[in-house]
PDB file of C-alpha atoms in Angstrom:
ATOM      1  CA  MET I1365       0.000   0.000   0.000  1.00  0.00           C
ATOM      2  CA  PRO I1366       1.557   3.395  -0.939  1.00  0.00           C
ATOM      3  CA  ARG I1367       2.343   5.643   2.027  1.00  0.00           C
ATOM      4  CA  SER I1368       1.524   9.349   2.021  1.00  0.00           C
ATOM      5  CA  ALA I1369       4.088  12.059   1.292  1.00  0.00           C
ATOM      6  CA  LEU I1370       5.955  13.451   4.257  1.00  0.00           C
ATOM      7  CA  TRP I1371       6.738  17.137   4.873  1.00  0.00           C
ATOM      8  CA  PHE I1372      10.327  16.657   3.664  1.00  0.00           C
ATOM      9  CA  ASP I1373       9.358  14.827   0.436  1.00  0.00           C
ATOM     10  CA  ASP I1374       9.656  16.708  -2.850  1.00  0.00           C
ATOM     11  CA  ILE I1375       7.628  15.579  -5.854  1.00  0.00           C
ATOM     12  CA  ARG I1376       9.159  17.974  -8.379  1.00  0.00           C
ATOM     13  CA  PHE I1377      10.776  16.404 -11.438  1.00  0.00           C
ATOM     14  CA  LEU I1378      13.944  18.522 -11.100  1.00  0.00           C
ATOM     15  CA  ASN I1379      14.927  16.847  -7.831  1.00  0.00           C
ATOM     16  CA  GLU I1380      14.572  13.224  -8.941  1.00  0.00           C
ATOM     17  CA  GLY I1381      17.694  11.375 -10.083  1.00  0.00           C
ATOM     18  CA  ILE I1382      17.310  10.348 -13.723  1.00  0.00           C
ATOM     19  CA  PHE I1383      20.905  10.300 -15.093  1.00  0.00           C
ATOM     20  CA  ASP I1384      23.097   7.317 -14.202  1.00  0.00           C
ATOM     21  CA  THR I1385      26.754   8.144 -13.492  1.00  0.00           C
ATOM     22  CA  PRO I1386      29.678   6.283 -11.858  1.00  0.00           C
ATOM     23  CA  PHE I1387      28.891   8.303  -8.714  1.00  0.00           C
ATOM     24  CA  GLY I1388      25.192   7.442  -8.653  1.00  0.00           C
ATOM     25  CA  ARG I1389      22.020   8.918 -10.103  1.00  0.00           C
ATOM     26  CA  VAL I1390      22.135  12.639 -10.777  1.00  0.00           C
ATOM     27  CA  SER I1391      19.084  14.892 -10.953  1.00  0.00           C
ATOM     28  CA  VAL I1392      18.388  17.726 -13.358  1.00  0.00           C
ATOM     29  CA  ARG I1393      18.854  20.204 -10.518  1.00  0.00           C
ATOM     30  CA  GLN I1394      22.339  18.838  -9.770  1.00  0.00           C
ATOM     31  CA  LEU I1395      23.326  19.013 -13.439  1.00  0.00           C
ATOM     32  CA  LEU I1396      22.161  22.620 -13.633  1.00  0.00           C
ATOM     33  CA  ILE I1397      24.147  23.521 -10.505  1.00  0.00           C
ATOM     34  CA  LEU I1398      27.313  21.832 -11.788  1.00  0.00           C
ATOM     35  CA  GLY I1399      26.927  23.476 -15.195  1.00  0.00           C
ATOM     36  CA  PHE I1400      26.430  26.901 -13.657  1.00  0.00           C
ATOM     37  CA  PHE I1401      29.441  26.595 -11.366  1.00  0.00           C
ATOM     38  CA  GLY I1402      31.480  25.142 -14.248  1.00  0.00           C
ATOM     39  CA  LEU I1403      30.758  28.301 -16.244  1.00  0.00           C
ATOM     40  CA  ILE I1404      31.776  30.461 -13.301  1.00  0.00           C
ATOM     41  CA  ALA I1405      34.972  28.390 -12.860  1.00  0.00           C
ATOM     42  CA  TRP I1406      35.861  28.881 -16.550  1.00  0.00           C
ATOM     43  CA  LEU I1407      35.279  32.633 -16.228  1.00  0.00           C
ATOM     44  CA  ALA I1408      37.416  32.725 -13.079  1.00  0.00           C
ATOM     45  CA  PHE I1409      40.257  30.863 -14.817  1.00  0.00           C
ATOM     46  CA  SER I1410      40.037  33.135 -17.870  1.00  0.00           C
ATOM     47  CA  THR I1411      40.114  36.249 -15.684  1.00  0.00           C
ATOM     48  CA  VAL I1412      42.827  35.246 -13.206  1.00  0.00           C
ATOM     49  CA  HIS I1413      45.279  33.634 -15.616  1.00  0.00           C
ATOM     50  CA  PRO I1414      46.053  36.762 -17.724  1.00  0.00           C
ATOM     51  CA  VAL I1415      46.563  38.781 -14.543  1.00  0.00           C
ATOM     52  CA  VAL I1416      48.646  36.306 -12.525  1.00  0.00           C
ATOM     53  CA  GLY I1417      50.281  34.431 -15.360  1.00  0.00           C
ATOM     54  CA  ASP I1418      50.484  31.270 -13.283  1.00  0.00           C
ATOM     55  CA  ILE I1419      48.380  28.344 -14.429  1.00  0.00           C
ATOM     56  CA  ILE I1420      48.520  26.729 -10.961  1.00  0.00           C
ATOM     57  CA  VAL I1421      47.004  29.736  -9.197  1.00  0.00           C
ATOM     58  CA  SER I1422      44.381  30.063 -11.922  1.00  0.00           C
ATOM     59  CA  GLY I1423      43.573  26.359 -11.644  1.00  0.00           C
ATOM     60  CA  ILE I1424      43.233  26.604  -7.851  1.00  0.00           C
ATOM     61  CA  SER I1425      40.743  29.486  -8.161  1.00  0.00           C
ATOM     62  CA  ALA I1426      38.684  27.601 -10.729  1.00  0.00           C
ATOM     63  CA  GLY I1427      38.873  24.393  -8.678  1.00  0.00           C
ATOM     64  CA  ALA I1428      37.620  26.222  -5.565  1.00  0.00           C
ATOM     65  CA  VAL I1429      34.573  27.411  -7.495  1.00  0.00           C
ATOM     66  CA  MET I1430      33.866  23.913  -8.787  1.00  0.00           C
ATOM     67  CA  MET I1431      34.322  22.477  -5.280  1.00  0.00           C
ATOM     68  CA  ALA I1432      31.673  24.867  -3.960  1.00  0.00           C
ATOM     69  CA  GLY I1433      29.356  23.811  -6.778  1.00  0.00           C
ATOM     70  CA  ALA I1434      29.953  20.135  -6.068  1.00  0.00           C
ATOM     71  CA  VAL I1435      29.156  20.616  -2.368  1.00  0.00           C
ATOM     72  CA  LEU I1436      25.950  22.471  -3.188  1.00  0.00           C
ATOM     73  CA  ALA I1437      24.919  19.873  -5.759  1.00  0.00           C
ATOM     74  CA  SER I1438      25.603  17.008  -3.325  1.00  0.00           C
ATOM     75  CA  TRP I1439      22.786  18.176  -1.057  1.00  0.00           C
ATOM     76  CA  ARG I1440      20.119  15.777  -2.155  1.00  0.00           C
ATOM     77  CA  VAL I1441      16.433  16.420  -1.660  1.00  0.00           C
ATOM     78  CA  LYS I1442      14.334  13.444  -0.661  1.00  0.00           C
ATOM     79  CA  THR I1443      11.961  12.925  -3.546  1.00  0.00           C
ATOM     80  CA  VAL I1444       8.785  11.057  -4.263  1.00  0.00           C
ATOM     81  CA  PRO I1445       9.018   8.572  -7.157  1.00  0.00           C
ATOM     82  CA  ILE I1446       7.015   9.368 -10.262  1.00  0.00           C
ATOM     83  CA  GLU I1447       4.695   6.415  -9.604  1.00  0.00           C
ATOM     84  CA  ARG I1448       3.866   7.746  -6.166  1.00  0.00           C
ATOM     85  CA  SER I1449       3.410  11.251  -7.563  1.00  0.00           C
ATOM     86  CA  ILE I1450       0.690   9.917  -9.851  1.00  0.00           C
ATOM     87  CA  LEU I1451      -0.986   8.076  -6.967  1.00  0.00           C
ATOM     88  CA  LEU I1452      -0.876  11.183  -4.764  1.00  0.00           C
ATOM     89  CA  ALA I1453      -2.359  13.252  -7.578  1.00  0.00           C
ATOM     90  CA  LEU I1454      -5.249  10.753  -7.700  1.00  0.00           C
ATOM     91  CA  GLY I1455      -5.717  11.125  -3.938  1.00  0.00           C
ATOM     92  CA  ILE I1456      -4.395   7.644  -3.099  1.00  0.00           C
ATOM     93  CA  GLY I1457      -2.131   7.303  -0.092  1.00  0.00           C
ATOM     94  CA  ARG I1458      -2.908  10.662   1.508  1.00  0.00           C
ATOM     95  CA  LYS I1459      -3.329  10.765   5.265  1.00  0.00           C
ATOM     96  CA  ARG I1460      -6.594  12.065   6.577  1.00  0.00           C
ATOM     97  CA  PRO I1461      -6.366  14.987   8.996  1.00  0.00           C
ATOM     98  CA  ARG I1462      -6.582  14.002  12.601  1.00  0.00           C
ATOM     99  CA  ARG I1463      -9.410  15.174  14.813  1.00  0.00           C
ATOM    100  CA  ARG I1464      -7.156  15.947  17.756  1.00  0.00           C
ATOM    101  CA  ARG I1465      -6.701  19.508  16.564  1.00  0.00           C
ATOM    102  CA  ALA I1466     -10.434  20.166  16.786  1.00  0.00           C
ATOM    103  CA  ALA I1467     -10.506  18.720  20.303  1.00  0.00           C
ATOM    104  CA  SER I1468      -7.516  20.860  21.244  1.00  0.00           C
ATOM    105  CA  ALA I1469      -9.269  23.967  19.905  1.00  0.00           C
ATOM    106  CA  LYS I1470     -12.375  23.149  21.968  1.00  0.00           C
ATOM    107  CA  LYS I1471     -10.210  22.701  25.065  1.00  0.00           C
ATOM    108  CA  LYS I1472      -8.547  26.086  24.535  1.00  0.00           C
ATOM    109  CA  ALA I1473     -11.946  27.727  24.018  1.00  0.00           C
ATOM    110  CA  ALA I1474     -13.182  26.182  27.270  1.00  0.00           C
ATOM    111  CA  GLU I1475     -10.133  27.491  29.118  1.00  0.00           C
ATOM    112  CA  ARG I1476     -10.735  30.980  27.758  1.00  0.00           C
ATOM    113  CA  ALA I1477     -14.359  30.810  28.874  1.00  0.00           C
ATOM    114  CA  LYS I1478     -13.413  30.125  32.494  1.00  0.00           C
ATOM    115  CA  PRO I1479     -14.655  32.840  34.853  1.00  0.00           C
ATOM    116  CA  ALA I1480     -12.133  35.268  36.275  1.00  0.00           C
ATOM    117  CA  PRO I1481     -10.781  34.397  39.752  1.00  0.00           C
ATOM    118  CA  PRO I1482     -12.620  36.072  42.629  1.00  0.00           C
ATOM    119  CA  VAL I1483     -11.087  39.188  44.160  1.00  0.00           C
ATOM    120  CA  LYS I1484      -9.791  38.655  47.689  1.00  0.00           C
ATOM    121  CA  SER I1485     -11.032  41.319  50.100  1.00  0.00           C
ATOM    122  CA  SER I1486     -10.738  41.979  53.830  1.00  0.00           C
ATOM    123  CA  LYS I1487     -11.724  44.638  56.366  1.00  0.00           C
ATOM    124  CA  MET I1488      -9.728  46.457  59.036  1.00  0.00           C
ATOM    125  CA  HIS I1489     -10.299  49.228  61.569  1.00  0.00           C
ATOM    126  CA  GLY I1490      -7.997  52.082  62.481  1.00  0.00           C
ATOM    127  CA  VAL I1491      -7.705  55.579  63.958  1.00  0.00           C
ATOM    128  CA  VAL I1492      -6.582  58.791  62.288  1.00  0.00           C
ATOM    129  CA  GLY I1493      -2.879  59.443  62.903  1.00  0.00           C
ATOM    130  CA  GLU I1494      -2.051  55.896  64.021  1.00  0.00           C
ATOM    131  CA  PRO I1495       0.016  53.829  61.493  1.00  0.00           C
ATOM    132  CA  MET I1496      -1.549  50.599  60.279  1.00  0.00           C
ATOM    133  CA  LYS I1497       0.428  47.628  59.017  1.00  0.00           C
ATOM    134  CA  ILE I1498      -1.032  45.457  56.259  1.00  0.00           C
ATOM    135  CA  VAL I1499       0.766  42.157  55.601  1.00  0.00           C
ATOM    136  CA  GLY I1500       0.048  39.273  53.266  1.00  0.00           C
ATOM    137  CA  VAL I1501       1.412  37.028  50.519  1.00  0.00           C
ATOM    138  CA  LEU I1502       1.132  37.680  46.797  1.00  0.00           C
ATOM    139  CA  ARG I1503      -0.243  34.588  45.083  1.00  0.00           C
ATOM    140  CA  ASP I1504      -1.125  33.569  41.557  1.00  0.00           C
ATOM    141  CA  PRO I1505      -4.948  33.439  41.436  1.00  0.00           C
ATOM    142  CA  GLN I1506      -4.858  30.475  39.030  1.00  0.00           C
ATOM    143  CA  THR I1507      -2.269  28.201  40.683  1.00  0.00           C
ATOM    144  CA  GLY I1508      -2.161  29.561  44.235  1.00  0.00           C
ATOM    145  CA  LEU I1509       1.653  29.679  44.146  1.00  0.00           C
ATOM    146  CA  ALA I1510       3.466  32.526  45.872  1.00  0.00           C
ATOM    147  CA  LEU I1511       4.751  35.282  43.558  1.00  0.00           C
ATOM    148  CA  ALA I1512       8.328  35.542  44.826  1.00  0.00           C
ATOM    149  CA  GLN I1513      10.036  38.913  44.395  1.00  0.00           C
ATOM    150  CA  ARG I1514       7.108  40.213  42.357  1.00  0.00           C
ATOM    151  CA  GLY I1515       6.554  43.934  42.158  1.00  0.00           C
ATOM    152  CA  PHE I1516       3.203  45.341  43.265  1.00  0.00           C
ATOM    153  CA  SER I1517       1.338  48.629  43.432  1.00  0.00           C
ATOM    154  CA  VAL I1518      -0.433  50.122  46.448  1.00  0.00           C
ATOM    155  CA  ILE I1519      -3.569  51.960  45.342  1.00  0.00           C
ATOM    156  CA  VAL I1520      -5.486  54.078  47.863  1.00  0.00           C
ATOM    157  CA  ASP I1521      -9.018  55.150  46.872  1.00  0.00           C
ATOM    158  CA  GLY I1522      -8.241  54.601  43.195  1.00  0.00           C
ATOM    159  CA  LYS I1523      -4.951  56.532  43.205  1.00  0.00           C
ATOM    160  CA  LEU I1524      -1.482  54.991  43.054  1.00  0.00           C
ATOM    161  CA  ARG I1525       0.282  55.706  46.367  1.00  0.00           C
ATOM    162  CA  TYR I1526       3.600  53.860  45.816  1.00  0.00           C
ATOM    163  CA  ARG I1527       5.207  50.646  44.518  1.00  0.00           C
ATOM    164  CA  ASP I1528       7.166  47.920  46.283  1.00  0.00           C
ATOM    165  CA  VAL I1529       8.509  44.368  45.794  1.00  0.00           C
ATOM    166  CA  ALA I1530       7.579  41.182  47.672  1.00  0.00           C
ATOM    167  CA  ASP I1531      10.301  39.051  49.322  1.00  0.00           C
ATOM    168  CA  GLU I1532      11.535  35.558  48.345  1.00  0.00           C
ATOM    169  CA  GLN I1533       8.359  33.944  49.771  1.00  0.00           C
ATOM    170  CA  GLY I1534       6.032  36.435  48.087  1.00  0.00           C
ATOM    171  CA  ALA I1535       5.291  38.185  51.400  1.00  0.00           C
ATOM    172  CA  PHE I1536       4.606  41.916  51.424  1.00  0.00           C
ATOM    173  CA  GLU I1537       4.179  44.596  54.092  1.00  0.00           C
ATOM    174  CA  VAL I1538       2.357  47.895  53.630  1.00  0.00           C
ATOM    175  CA  VAL I1539       2.296  50.672  56.208  1.00  0.00           C
ATOM    176  CA  TYR I1540      -0.565  53.149  55.916  1.00  0.00           C
ATOM    177  CA  LEU I1541      -1.074  56.297  58.000  1.00  0.00           C
ATOM    178  CA  PRO I1542      -4.776  57.281  58.087  1.00  0.00           C
ATOM    179  CA  GLU I1543      -5.221  60.969  57.349  1.00  0.00           C
ATOM    180  CA  TYR I1544      -8.988  61.357  57.665  1.00  0.00           C
ATOM    181  CA  PRO I1545     -11.902  59.401  59.175  1.00  0.00           C
ATOM    182  CA  GLY I1546     -14.273  57.319  57.078  1.00  0.00           C
ATOM    183  CA  LEU I1547     -13.961  54.443  54.664  1.00  0.00           C
ATOM    184  CA  VAL I1548     -10.642  53.971  52.836  1.00  0.00           C
ATOM    185  CA  ARG I1549     -10.174  51.378  50.117  1.00  0.00           C
ATOM    186  CA  ILE I1550      -6.675  49.981  49.524  1.00  0.00           C
ATOM    187  CA  GLU I1551      -5.749  47.655  46.660  1.00  0.00           C
ATOM    188  CA  ILE I1552      -2.600  45.519  46.449  1.00  0.00           C
ATOM    189  CA  GLN I1553      -2.075  44.963  42.712  1.00  0.00           C
ATOM    190  CA  PRO I1554       0.699  42.485  41.724  1.00  0.00           C
ATOM    191  CA  ASP I1555       2.439  43.120  38.401  1.00  0.00           C
ATOM    192  CA  GLY I1556       1.105  40.974  35.586  1.00  0.00           C
ATOM    193  CA  VAL I1557      -1.941  39.745  37.537  1.00  0.00           C
ATOM    194  CA  ALA I1558      -5.468  40.934  36.782  1.00  0.00           C
ATOM    195  CA  ALA I1559      -6.890  40.223  40.243  1.00  0.00           C
ATOM    196  CA  ALA I1560      -5.985  42.509  43.150  1.00  0.00           C
ATOM    197  CA  GLU I1561      -6.276  42.100  46.908  1.00  0.00           C
ATOM    198  CA  LYS I1562      -8.646  44.716  48.345  1.00  0.00           C
ATOM    199  CA  ILE I1563      -8.715  45.971  51.929  1.00  0.00           C
ATOM    200  CA  GLU I1564     -11.460  48.193  53.325  1.00  0.00           C
ATOM    201  CA  LEU I1565     -10.317  50.378  56.239  1.00  0.00           C
ATOM    202  CA  THR I1566     -12.817  51.940  58.574  1.00  0.00           C
ATOM    203  CA  ILE I1567     -11.002  54.907  60.115  1.00  0.00           C
ATOM    204  CA  ALA I1568     -12.293  56.493  63.294  1.00  0.00           C
ATOM    205  CA  PRO I1569     -11.501  60.065  64.429  1.00  0.00           C
ATOM    206  CA  ALA I1570      -8.539  60.530  66.756  1.00  0.00           C
TER     207      ALA I1570
END
């Protein structure tokens, strides 16, 4: 049963060996390459010899050109025999596309449709003029792993207050000095993470 063509198979006529030589079968492409480099070698010999006057030097220059052509021509391309080319043209021996790609696309679509992770929030109480310390650990909302040495932003009532970096265990520490009584909302926003940790502070008068 004929097998299907692989990605590295070439069914062009130029790449199939059709001329028998003592060194093996030679393709039309190889003959064209050798002929082209042979012409360049002859031109190199004709140009160098009148200038140098030494037939050895001229021969070496021409031989180097032919050597490069021989190396390039020796790179064979894996071809499909003519018989198989005809069968492939008739649709015989072709592999049918697998259905795994469709299943993979459905899986990716399902992953994209997953709801966003819930925002972690907490509440604290404080007094105007008394520093408050907020500590925690930055974590990836998808995996739950600590975000070691990850930068984060401290946002107070929608305005960026300052930036800092978590330690090797992902732990962070924020010190906030209440300036006025009422409700203050603080967000700890890790870099590269959509979800933020929110803290609601209820500040009492001094």
